[in-house]
Short mmCIF file of C-alpha atoms and ligand atoms in Angstrom, two decimals:
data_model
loop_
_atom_site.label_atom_id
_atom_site.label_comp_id
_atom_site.label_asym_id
_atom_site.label_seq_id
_atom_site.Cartn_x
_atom_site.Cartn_y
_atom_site.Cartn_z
CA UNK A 11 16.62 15.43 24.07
CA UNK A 12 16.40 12.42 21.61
CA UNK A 13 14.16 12.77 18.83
CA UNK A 14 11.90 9.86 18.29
CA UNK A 15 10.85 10.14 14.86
CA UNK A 16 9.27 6.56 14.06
CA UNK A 17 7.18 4.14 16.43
CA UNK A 18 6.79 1.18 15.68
CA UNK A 19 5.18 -1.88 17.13
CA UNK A 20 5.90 -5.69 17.60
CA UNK A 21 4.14 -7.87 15.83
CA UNK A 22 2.51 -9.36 19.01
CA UNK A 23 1.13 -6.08 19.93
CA UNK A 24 -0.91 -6.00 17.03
CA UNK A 25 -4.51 -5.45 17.42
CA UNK A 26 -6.76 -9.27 17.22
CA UNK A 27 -10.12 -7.41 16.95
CA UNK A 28 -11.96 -5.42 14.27
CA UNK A 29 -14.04 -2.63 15.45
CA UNK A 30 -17.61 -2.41 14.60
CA UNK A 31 -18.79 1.14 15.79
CA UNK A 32 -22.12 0.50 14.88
CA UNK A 33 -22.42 -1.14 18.40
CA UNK A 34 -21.74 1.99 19.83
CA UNK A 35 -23.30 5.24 17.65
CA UNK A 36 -25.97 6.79 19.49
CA UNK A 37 -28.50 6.96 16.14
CA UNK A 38 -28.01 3.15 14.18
CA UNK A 39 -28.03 3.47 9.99
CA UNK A 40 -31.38 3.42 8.78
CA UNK A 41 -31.81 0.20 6.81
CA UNK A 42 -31.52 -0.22 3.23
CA UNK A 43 -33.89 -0.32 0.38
CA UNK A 44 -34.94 -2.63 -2.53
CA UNK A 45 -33.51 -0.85 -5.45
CA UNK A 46 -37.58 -1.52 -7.10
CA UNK A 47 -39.30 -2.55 -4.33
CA UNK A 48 -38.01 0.37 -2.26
CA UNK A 49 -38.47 -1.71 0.90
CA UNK A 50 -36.18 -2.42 3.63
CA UNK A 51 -34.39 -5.63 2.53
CA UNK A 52 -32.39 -8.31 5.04
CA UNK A 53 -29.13 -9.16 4.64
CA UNK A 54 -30.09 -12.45 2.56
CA UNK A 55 -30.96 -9.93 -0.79
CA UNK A 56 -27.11 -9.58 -0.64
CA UNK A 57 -26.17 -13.41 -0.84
CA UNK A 58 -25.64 -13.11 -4.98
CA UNK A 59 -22.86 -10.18 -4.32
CA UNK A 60 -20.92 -11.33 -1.48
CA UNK A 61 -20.28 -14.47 0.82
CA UNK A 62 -22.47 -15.27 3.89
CA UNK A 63 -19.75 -14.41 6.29
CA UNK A 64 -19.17 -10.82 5.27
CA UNK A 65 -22.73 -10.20 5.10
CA UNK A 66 -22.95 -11.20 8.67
CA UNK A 67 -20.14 -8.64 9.55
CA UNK A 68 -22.19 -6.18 7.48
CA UNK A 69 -25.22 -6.15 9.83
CA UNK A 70 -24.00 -7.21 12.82
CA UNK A 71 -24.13 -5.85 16.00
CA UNK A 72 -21.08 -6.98 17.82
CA UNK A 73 -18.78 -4.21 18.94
CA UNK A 74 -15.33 -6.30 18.33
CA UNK A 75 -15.02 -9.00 15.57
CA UNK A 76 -12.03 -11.47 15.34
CA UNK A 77 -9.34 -11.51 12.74
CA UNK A 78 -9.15 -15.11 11.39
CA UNK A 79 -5.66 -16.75 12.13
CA UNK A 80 -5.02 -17.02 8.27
CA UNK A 81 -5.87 -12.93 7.74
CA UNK A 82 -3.23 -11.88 10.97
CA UNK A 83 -0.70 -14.17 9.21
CA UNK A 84 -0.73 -12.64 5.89
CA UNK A 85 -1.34 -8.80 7.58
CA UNK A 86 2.37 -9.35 8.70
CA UNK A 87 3.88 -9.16 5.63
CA UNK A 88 3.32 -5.71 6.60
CA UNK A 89 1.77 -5.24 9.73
CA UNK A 90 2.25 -3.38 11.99
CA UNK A 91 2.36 -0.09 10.02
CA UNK A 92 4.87 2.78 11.15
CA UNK A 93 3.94 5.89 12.74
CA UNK A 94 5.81 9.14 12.42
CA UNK A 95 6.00 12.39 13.61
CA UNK A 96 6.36 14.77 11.24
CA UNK A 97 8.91 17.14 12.50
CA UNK A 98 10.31 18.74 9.55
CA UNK A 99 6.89 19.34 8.37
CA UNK A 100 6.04 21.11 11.89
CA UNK A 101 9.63 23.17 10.76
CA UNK A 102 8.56 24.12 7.62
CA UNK A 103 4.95 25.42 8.91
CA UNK A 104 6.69 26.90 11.65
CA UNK A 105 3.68 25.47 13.61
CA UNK A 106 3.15 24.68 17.62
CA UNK A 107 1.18 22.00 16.77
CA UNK A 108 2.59 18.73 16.90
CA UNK A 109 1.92 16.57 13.71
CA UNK A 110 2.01 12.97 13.83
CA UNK A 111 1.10 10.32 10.74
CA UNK A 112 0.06 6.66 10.60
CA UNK A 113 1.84 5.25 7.35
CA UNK A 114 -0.52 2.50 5.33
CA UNK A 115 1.93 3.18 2.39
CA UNK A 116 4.02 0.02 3.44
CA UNK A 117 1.58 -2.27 2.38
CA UNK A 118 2.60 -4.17 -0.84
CA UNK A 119 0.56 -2.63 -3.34
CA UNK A 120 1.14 0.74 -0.99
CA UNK A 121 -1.88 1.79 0.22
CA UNK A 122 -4.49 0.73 3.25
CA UNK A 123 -6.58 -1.33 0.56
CA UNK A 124 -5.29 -4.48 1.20
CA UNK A 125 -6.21 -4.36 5.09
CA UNK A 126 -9.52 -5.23 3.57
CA UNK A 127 -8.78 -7.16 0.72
CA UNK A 128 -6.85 -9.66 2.35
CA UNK A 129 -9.89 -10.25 4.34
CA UNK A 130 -12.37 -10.31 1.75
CA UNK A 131 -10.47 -12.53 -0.50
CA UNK A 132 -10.07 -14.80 2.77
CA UNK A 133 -14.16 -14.61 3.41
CA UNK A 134 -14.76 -15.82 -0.50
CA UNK A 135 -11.79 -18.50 -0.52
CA UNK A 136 -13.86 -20.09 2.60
CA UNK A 137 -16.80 -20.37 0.29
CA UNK A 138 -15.32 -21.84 -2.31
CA UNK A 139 -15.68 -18.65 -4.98
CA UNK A 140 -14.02 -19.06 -8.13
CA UNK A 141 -13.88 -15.48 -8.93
CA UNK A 142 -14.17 -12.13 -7.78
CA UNK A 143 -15.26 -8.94 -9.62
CA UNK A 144 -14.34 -5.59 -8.48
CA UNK A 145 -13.75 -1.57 -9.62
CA UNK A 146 -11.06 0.82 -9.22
CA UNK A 147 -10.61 4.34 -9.70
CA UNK A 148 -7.03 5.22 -8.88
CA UNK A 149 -5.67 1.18 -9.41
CA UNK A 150 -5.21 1.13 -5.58
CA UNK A 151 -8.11 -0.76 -4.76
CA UNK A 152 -7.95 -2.92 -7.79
CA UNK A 153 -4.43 -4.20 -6.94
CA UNK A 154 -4.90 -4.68 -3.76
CA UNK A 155 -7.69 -6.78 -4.40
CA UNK A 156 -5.06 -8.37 -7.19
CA UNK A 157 -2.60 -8.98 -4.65
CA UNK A 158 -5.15 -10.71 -2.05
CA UNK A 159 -6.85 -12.98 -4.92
CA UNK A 160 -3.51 -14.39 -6.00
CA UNK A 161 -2.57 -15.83 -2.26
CA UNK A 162 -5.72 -17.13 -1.73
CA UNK A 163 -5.92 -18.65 -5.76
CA UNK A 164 -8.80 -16.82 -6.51
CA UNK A 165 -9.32 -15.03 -10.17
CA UNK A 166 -9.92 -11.30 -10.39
CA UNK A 167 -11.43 -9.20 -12.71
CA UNK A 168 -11.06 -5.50 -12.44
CA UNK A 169 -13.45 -2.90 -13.58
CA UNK A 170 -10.38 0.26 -14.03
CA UNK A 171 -12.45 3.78 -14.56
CA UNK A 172 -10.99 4.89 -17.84
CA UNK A 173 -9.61 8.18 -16.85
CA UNK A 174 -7.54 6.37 -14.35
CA UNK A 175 -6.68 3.40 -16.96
CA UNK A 176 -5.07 6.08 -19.17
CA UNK A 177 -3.47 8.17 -16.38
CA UNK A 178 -1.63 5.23 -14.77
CA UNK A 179 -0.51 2.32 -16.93
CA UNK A 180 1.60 1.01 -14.41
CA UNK A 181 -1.01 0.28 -12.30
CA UNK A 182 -2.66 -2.00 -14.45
CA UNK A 183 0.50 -3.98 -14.80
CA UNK A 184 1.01 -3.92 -11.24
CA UNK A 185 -2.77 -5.97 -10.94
CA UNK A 186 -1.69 -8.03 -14.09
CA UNK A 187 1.67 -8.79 -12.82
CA UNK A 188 -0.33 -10.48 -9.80
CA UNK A 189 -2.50 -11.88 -12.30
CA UNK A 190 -5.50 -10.15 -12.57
CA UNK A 191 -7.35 -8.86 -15.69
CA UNK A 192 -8.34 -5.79 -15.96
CA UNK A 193 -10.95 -4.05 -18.36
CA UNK A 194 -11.25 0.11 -18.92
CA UNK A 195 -14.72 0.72 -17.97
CA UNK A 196 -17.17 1.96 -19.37
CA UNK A 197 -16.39 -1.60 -21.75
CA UNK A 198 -18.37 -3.19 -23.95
CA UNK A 199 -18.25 -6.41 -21.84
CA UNK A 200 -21.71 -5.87 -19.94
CA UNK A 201 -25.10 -4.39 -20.21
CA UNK A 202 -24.34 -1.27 -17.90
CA UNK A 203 -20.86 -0.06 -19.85
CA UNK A 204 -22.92 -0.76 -23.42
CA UNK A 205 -25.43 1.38 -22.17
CA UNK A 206 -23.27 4.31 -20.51
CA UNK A 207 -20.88 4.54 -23.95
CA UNK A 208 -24.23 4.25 -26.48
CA UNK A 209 -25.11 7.37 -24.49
CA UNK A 210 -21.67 9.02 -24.09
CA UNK A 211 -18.69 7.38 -26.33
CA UNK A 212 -16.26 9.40 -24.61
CA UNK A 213 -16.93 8.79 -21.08
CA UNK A 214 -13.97 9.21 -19.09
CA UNK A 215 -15.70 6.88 -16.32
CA UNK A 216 -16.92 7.38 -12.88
CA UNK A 217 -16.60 4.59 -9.86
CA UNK A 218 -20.06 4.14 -9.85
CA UNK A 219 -20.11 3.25 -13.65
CA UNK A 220 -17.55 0.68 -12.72
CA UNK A 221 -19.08 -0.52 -9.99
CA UNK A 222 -22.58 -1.06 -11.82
CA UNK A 223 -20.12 -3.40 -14.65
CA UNK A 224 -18.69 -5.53 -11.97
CA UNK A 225 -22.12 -6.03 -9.79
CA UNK A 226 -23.31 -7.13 -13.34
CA UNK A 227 -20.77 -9.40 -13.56
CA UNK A 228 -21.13 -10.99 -9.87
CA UNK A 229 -24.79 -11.07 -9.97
CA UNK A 230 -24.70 -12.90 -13.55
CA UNK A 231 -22.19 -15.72 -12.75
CA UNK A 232 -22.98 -18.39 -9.95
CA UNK A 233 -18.89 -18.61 -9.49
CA UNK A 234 -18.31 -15.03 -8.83
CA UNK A 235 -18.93 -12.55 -6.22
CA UNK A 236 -17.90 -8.96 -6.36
CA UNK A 237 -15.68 -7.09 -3.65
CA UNK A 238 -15.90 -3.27 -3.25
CA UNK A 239 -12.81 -1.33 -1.96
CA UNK A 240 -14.96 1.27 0.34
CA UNK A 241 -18.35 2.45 1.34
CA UNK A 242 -19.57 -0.91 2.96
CA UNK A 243 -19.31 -1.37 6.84
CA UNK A 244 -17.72 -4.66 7.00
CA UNK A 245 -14.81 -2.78 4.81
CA UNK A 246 -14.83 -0.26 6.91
CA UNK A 247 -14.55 -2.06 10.06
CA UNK A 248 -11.86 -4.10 8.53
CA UNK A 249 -9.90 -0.84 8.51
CA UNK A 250 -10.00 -0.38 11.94
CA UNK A 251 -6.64 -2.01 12.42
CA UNK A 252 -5.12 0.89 11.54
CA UNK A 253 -6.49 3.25 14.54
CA UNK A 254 -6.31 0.73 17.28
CA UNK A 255 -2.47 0.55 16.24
CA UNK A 256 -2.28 4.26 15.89
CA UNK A 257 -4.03 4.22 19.67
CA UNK A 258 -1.07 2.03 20.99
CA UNK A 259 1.86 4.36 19.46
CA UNK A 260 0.80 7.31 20.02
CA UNK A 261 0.56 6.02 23.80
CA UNK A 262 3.94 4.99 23.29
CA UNK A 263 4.82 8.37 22.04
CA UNK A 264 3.44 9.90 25.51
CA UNK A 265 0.50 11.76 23.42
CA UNK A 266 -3.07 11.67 21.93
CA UNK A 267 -4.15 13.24 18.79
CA UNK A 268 -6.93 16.70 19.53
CA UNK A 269 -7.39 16.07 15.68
CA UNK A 270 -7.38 13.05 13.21
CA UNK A 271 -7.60 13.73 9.78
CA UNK A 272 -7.89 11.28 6.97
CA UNK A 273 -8.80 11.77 3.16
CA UNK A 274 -12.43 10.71 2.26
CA UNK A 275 -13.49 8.51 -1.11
CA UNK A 276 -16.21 6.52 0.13
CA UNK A 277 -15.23 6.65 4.14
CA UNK A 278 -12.53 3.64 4.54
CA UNK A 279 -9.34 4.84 5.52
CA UNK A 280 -11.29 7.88 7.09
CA UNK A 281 -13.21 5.08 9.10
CA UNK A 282 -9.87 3.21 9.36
CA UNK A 283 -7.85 5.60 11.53
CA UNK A 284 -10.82 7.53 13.38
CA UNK A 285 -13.03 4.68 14.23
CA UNK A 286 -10.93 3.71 16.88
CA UNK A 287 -10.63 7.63 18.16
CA UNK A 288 -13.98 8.13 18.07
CA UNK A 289 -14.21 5.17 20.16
CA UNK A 290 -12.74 6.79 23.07
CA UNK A 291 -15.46 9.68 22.23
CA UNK A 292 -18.18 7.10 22.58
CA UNK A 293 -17.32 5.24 25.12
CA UNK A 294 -14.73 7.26 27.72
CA UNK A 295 -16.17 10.79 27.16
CA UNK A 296 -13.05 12.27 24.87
CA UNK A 297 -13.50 14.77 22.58
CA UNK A 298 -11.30 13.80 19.61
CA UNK A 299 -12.08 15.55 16.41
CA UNK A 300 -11.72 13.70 13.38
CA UNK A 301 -11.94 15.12 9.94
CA UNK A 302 -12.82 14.07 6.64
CA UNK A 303 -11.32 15.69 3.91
CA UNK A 304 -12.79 15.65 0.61
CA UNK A 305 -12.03 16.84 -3.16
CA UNK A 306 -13.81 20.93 -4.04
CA UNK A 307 -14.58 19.06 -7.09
CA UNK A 308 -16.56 15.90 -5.08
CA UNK A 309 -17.72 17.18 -2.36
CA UNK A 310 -20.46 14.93 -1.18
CA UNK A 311 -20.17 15.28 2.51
CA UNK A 312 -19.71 19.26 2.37
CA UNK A 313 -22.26 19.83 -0.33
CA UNK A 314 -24.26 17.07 -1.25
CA UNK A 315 -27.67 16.24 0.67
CA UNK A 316 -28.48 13.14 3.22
CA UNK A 317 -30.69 10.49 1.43
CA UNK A 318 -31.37 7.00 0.16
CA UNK A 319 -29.26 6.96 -3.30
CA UNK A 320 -27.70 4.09 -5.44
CA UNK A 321 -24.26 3.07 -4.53
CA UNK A 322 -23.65 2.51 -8.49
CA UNK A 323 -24.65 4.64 -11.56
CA UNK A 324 -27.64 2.45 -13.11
CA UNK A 325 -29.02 1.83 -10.02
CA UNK A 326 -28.69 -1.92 -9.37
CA UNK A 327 -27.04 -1.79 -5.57
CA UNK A 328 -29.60 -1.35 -2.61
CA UNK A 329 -30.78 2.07 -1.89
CA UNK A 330 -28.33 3.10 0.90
CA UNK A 331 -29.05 6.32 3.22
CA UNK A 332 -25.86 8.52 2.71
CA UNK A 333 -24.05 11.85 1.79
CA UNK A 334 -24.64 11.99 -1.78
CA UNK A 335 -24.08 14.20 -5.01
CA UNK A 336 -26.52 11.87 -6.88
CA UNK A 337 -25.19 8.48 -8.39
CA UNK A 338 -25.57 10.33 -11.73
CA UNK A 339 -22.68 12.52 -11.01
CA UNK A 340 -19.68 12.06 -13.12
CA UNK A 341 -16.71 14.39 -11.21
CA UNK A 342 -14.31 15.85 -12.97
CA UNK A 343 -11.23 13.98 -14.06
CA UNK A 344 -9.15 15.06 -10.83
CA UNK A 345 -6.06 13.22 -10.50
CA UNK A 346 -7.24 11.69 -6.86
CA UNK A 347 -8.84 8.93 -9.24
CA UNK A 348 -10.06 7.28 -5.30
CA UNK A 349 -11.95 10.14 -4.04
CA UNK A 350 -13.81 10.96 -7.45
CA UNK A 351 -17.04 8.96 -5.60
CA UNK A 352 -20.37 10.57 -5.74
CA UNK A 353 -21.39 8.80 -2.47
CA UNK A 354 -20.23 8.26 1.40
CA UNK A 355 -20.75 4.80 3.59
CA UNK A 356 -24.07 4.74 5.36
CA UNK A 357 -21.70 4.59 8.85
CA UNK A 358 -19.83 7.86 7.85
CA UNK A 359 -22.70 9.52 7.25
CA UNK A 360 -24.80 8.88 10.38
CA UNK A 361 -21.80 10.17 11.75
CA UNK A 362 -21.91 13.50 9.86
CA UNK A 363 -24.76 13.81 10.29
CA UNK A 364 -25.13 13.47 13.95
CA UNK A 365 -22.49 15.90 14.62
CA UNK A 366 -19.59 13.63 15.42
CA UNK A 367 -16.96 14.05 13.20
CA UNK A 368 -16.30 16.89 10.57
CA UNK A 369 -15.53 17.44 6.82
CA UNK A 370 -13.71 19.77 4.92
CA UNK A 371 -13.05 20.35 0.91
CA UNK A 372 -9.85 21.48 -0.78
CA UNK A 373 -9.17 22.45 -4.16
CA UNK A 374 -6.88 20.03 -6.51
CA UNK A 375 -3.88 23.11 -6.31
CA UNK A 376 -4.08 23.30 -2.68
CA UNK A 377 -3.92 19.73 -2.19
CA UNK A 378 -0.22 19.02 -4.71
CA UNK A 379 0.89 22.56 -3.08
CA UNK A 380 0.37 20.44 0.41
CA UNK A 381 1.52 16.75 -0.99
CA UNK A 382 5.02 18.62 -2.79
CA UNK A 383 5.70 20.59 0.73
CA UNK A 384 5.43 17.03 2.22
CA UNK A 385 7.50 15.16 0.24
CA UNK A 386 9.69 17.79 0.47
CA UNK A 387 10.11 17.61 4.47
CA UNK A 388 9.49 14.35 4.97
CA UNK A 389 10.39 12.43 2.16
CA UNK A 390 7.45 10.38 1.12
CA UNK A 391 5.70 10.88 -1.78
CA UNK A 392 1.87 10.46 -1.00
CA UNK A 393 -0.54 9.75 -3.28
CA UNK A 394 -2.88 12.66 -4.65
CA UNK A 395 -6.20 10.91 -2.12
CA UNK A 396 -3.66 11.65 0.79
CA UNK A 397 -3.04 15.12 -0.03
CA UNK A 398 -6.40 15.69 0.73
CA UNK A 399 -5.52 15.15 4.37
CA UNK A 400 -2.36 17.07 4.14
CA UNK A 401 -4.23 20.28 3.13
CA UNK A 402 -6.78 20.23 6.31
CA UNK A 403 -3.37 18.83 8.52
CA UNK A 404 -1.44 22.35 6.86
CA UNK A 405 -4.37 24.23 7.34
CA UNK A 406 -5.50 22.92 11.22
CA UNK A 407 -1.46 23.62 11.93
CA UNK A 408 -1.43 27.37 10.56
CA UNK A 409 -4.68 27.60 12.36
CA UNK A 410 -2.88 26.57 15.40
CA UNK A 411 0.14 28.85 14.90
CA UNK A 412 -2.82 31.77 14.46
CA UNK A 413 -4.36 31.03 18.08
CA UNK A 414 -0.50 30.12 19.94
CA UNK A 415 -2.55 26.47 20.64
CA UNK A 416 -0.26 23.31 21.17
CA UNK A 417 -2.60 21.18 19.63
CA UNK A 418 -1.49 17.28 18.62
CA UNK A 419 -3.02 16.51 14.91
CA UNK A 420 -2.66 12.80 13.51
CA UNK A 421 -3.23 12.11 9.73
CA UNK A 422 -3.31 8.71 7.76
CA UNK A 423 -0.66 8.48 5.07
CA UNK A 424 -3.13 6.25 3.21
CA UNK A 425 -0.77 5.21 0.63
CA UNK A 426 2.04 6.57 -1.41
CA UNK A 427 2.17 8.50 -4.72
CA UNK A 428 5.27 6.65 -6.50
CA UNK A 429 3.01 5.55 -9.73
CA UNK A 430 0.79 9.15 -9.78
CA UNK A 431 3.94 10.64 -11.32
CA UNK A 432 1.68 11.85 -14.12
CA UNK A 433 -0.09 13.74 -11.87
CA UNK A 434 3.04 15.57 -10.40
CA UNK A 435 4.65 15.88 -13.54
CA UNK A 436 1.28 18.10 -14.28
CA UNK A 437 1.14 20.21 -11.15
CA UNK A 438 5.11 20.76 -11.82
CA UNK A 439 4.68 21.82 -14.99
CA UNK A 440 1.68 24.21 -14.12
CA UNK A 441 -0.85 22.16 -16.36
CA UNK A 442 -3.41 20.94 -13.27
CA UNK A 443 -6.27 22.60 -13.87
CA UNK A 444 -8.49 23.77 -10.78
CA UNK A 445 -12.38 21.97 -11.14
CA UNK A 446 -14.18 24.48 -9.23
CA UNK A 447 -17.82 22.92 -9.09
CA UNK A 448 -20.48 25.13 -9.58
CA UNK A 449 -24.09 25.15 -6.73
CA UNK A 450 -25.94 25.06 -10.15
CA UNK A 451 -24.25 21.60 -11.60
CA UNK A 452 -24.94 20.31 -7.96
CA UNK A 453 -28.55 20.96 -7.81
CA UNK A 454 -28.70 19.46 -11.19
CA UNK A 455 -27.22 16.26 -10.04
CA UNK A 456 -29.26 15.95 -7.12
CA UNK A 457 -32.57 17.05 -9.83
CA UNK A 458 -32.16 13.99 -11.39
CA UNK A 459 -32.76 11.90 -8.26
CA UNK A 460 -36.13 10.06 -7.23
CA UNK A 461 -34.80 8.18 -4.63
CA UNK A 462 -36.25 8.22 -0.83
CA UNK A 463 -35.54 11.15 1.12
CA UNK A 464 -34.39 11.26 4.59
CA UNK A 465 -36.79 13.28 6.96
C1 PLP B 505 -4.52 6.00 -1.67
C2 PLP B 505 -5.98 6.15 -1.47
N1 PLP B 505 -6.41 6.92 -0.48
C3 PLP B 505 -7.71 7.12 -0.24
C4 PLP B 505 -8.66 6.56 -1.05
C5 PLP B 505 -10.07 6.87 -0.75
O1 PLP B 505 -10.88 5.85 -0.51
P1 PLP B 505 -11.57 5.56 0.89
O2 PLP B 505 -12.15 6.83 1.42
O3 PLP B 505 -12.61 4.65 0.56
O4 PLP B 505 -10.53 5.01 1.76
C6 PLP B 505 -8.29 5.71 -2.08
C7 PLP B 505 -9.28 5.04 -2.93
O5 PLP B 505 -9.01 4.42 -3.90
C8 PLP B 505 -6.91 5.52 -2.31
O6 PLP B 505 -6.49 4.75 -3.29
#
């Protein structure tokens, strides 16, 4: 019989709806805090960060939420993203288990970033902001963001975590190139960096550190708002394109995933392809399980406690209630510069911690060993965040070989790895170093907190 590797869809059959699961979770997010008051605050304390229309996706209610005409256009370019099954990969495990993946690395910058970017840069443009502010960790998020803010002729200013800004040069370009500066943070250009070096000169950076410079920069500058790449639920939701296509080929392909996997930074392209899975769990009684997989050496949702903490390092976002390590944590220079986060989305982790999806941790030499088998069967190169989900796909298909189960196992390709050649030029070479984090340097990150706690 024929083997159909790739299914793709027409560009009319992509999905006109984003899904907001917060219509349909059983326990809603607890609302979030004054970061001095401490009190619950309304959407309006977010007006100086973002425009009114994404604020109103942020708290809304609404189970499906329309893609503007202008945002469907522009998702062509790219959209509808492939999906494969993975058959030499199922070869090379020697594995029952049927693997299928959801490629986002088609994307122009070549990740799942500019799903929401596109829209967020649309949101501001219809406001008439000037400017936008934003961090990145691995680049990803920062040139997606640089991509979006050129077509809709709005400046961007990039907060790169410095690690990152040495490690990958050519992602920098890439955000110049669509015209976008970008600074190495911690910098000298705000309060929060000036503060973070005086106390640390050789800080390799942290996304919250970043993220604390650009709010600083929003908040200060009646022109600009600032855009963040993860964590919040309207980026989340705008995410969920990518499962409701994933739903409609893997129809197509006659099958439905037992397991969805996706790698976890703050919960985006996790929330992107399992949303719309867990979905069907909510709402027709399925029992898909989707898994978050996270770095050994960040490993907020497997290790790190439920409670109000900062989204940023100095504390000026709201208090949101989430899987944290403590916004003081600064993880180790890993080369999966997008999952080094010390925090998870508030909609992620009512999830966890309700029991509906899962999360598992891998170590940095498990995840290239997974990402160079990969590459190696199927061709792509992904980039170190989506070897995260590689790992728990390897190890859910050995598991499967173990038991003699047939089970189907979907992963999102989130993006590929073609400028984190550094980083596989390190693990070829035998110089990536394992970051094994310690209980004791967890409990005292979490020490350091005085934030709320969750009963
Ligand atoms: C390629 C890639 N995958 C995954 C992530 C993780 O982020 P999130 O969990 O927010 O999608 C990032 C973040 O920068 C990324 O660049």
């Amino acid at each position: 019989m024929e083997k159909t590797r790739k299914i793709i869809l027409q560009e009319h059959e992509m999905p006109t709806h984003w899904y907001n699961i917060a219509a349909d979770m059983p326990h809603k997010p607890l609302p979030p805090l004054h970061p001095a008051t401490r009190e619950p605050i309304g959407p309006e304390a977010l007006s100086p960060l973002f425009p009114m229309e994404l604020i109103k996706q942020e708290v809304s209610a609404d189970q499906w939420i329309e893609i503007p005409e202008e945002v469907s256009d522009l998702y062509t370019l790219w959209r509808p993203t492939p999906l494969y099954r993975a058959y030499q990969l199922e070869k090379a495990l020697d594995t029952p288990a049927r693997i299928y993946y959801k490629y986002e690395g088609v994307s122009p910058s070549g990740s799942h970033k500019p799903n929401t970017a596109v829209a967020q840069a649309y949101y501001n443009k219809q406001e008439g902001i000037k400017k936008i502010t934003t961090e990145t960790g691995a680049g990803q998020w920062g040139s997606a963001l640089s991509f979006a803010c050129k077509h809709f002729g709005i400046d961007c200013e990039v907060y790169m975590v410095k690690i990152s800004y040495q490690q990958k040069p050519y992602r920098k370009l890439m955000m110049n190139t669509w015209g976008a500066q970008v600074i190495a943070s911690p910098s000298e250009k705000t309060e929060a960096g000036r503060k973070i070096l005086a106390a640390q000169p050789d800080s390799p950076g942290s996304l919250g550190i970043a993220i604390s410079e650009a709010v600083e920069q929003a908040a200060t500058h009646e022109d600009t708002k600032y855009s963040l790449g993860s964590v919040l639920n309207h980026v989340l939701m705008h995410q969920t394109i990518i499962g409701q296509e994933a739903i409609r080929q893997m129809e197509k392909a006659g099958d439905l995933p037992d397991v969805v996997v996706a790698p976890f930074g703050g919960g985006s392209n996790f929330a992107g392809i399992a949303f719309p899975f867990l979905h069907l769990n909510l709402t027709q009684g399925k029992n898909i399980r989707c898994i978050a997989s996270e770095p050994s050496s960040c490993p907020k949702l497997t290790k790190g406690v439920f409670r109000y903490d900062f989204g940023d390092t100095v504390g000026m976002t709201p208090l949101l209630p989430m899987y944290t390590l403590g916004h003081n944590f600064v993880p180790a220079p890993i080369h999966a510069g997008g999952l080094r986060y010390h925090g998870a989305g508030v909609l992620v982790s009512q999830l966890l911690k309700d029991k509906l999806m899962e999360a598992r941790a891998h170590h940095q030499l498990e995840c290239f060993e997974a990402g160079i088998l990969f590459a190696r069967t199927e061709g792509i190169i992904p980039a170190p965040e989506a070897n995260h989900a590689i790992a728990t796909v390897v190890a859910e298909a050995k598991r499967a070989k173990e038991e003699g189960t047939r089970k189907t196992i979907l992963f999102n390709l989130c993006g590929h790895g073609n400028f984190d050649m550094a980083a596989y030029e390190d693990y070829l070479s035998g110089k990536l170093q394992e970051h094994e984090l310690t209980e004791e340097e967890i409990q005292s990150s979490l020490a350091t907190l005085d934030t709320p706690m969750i009963e």
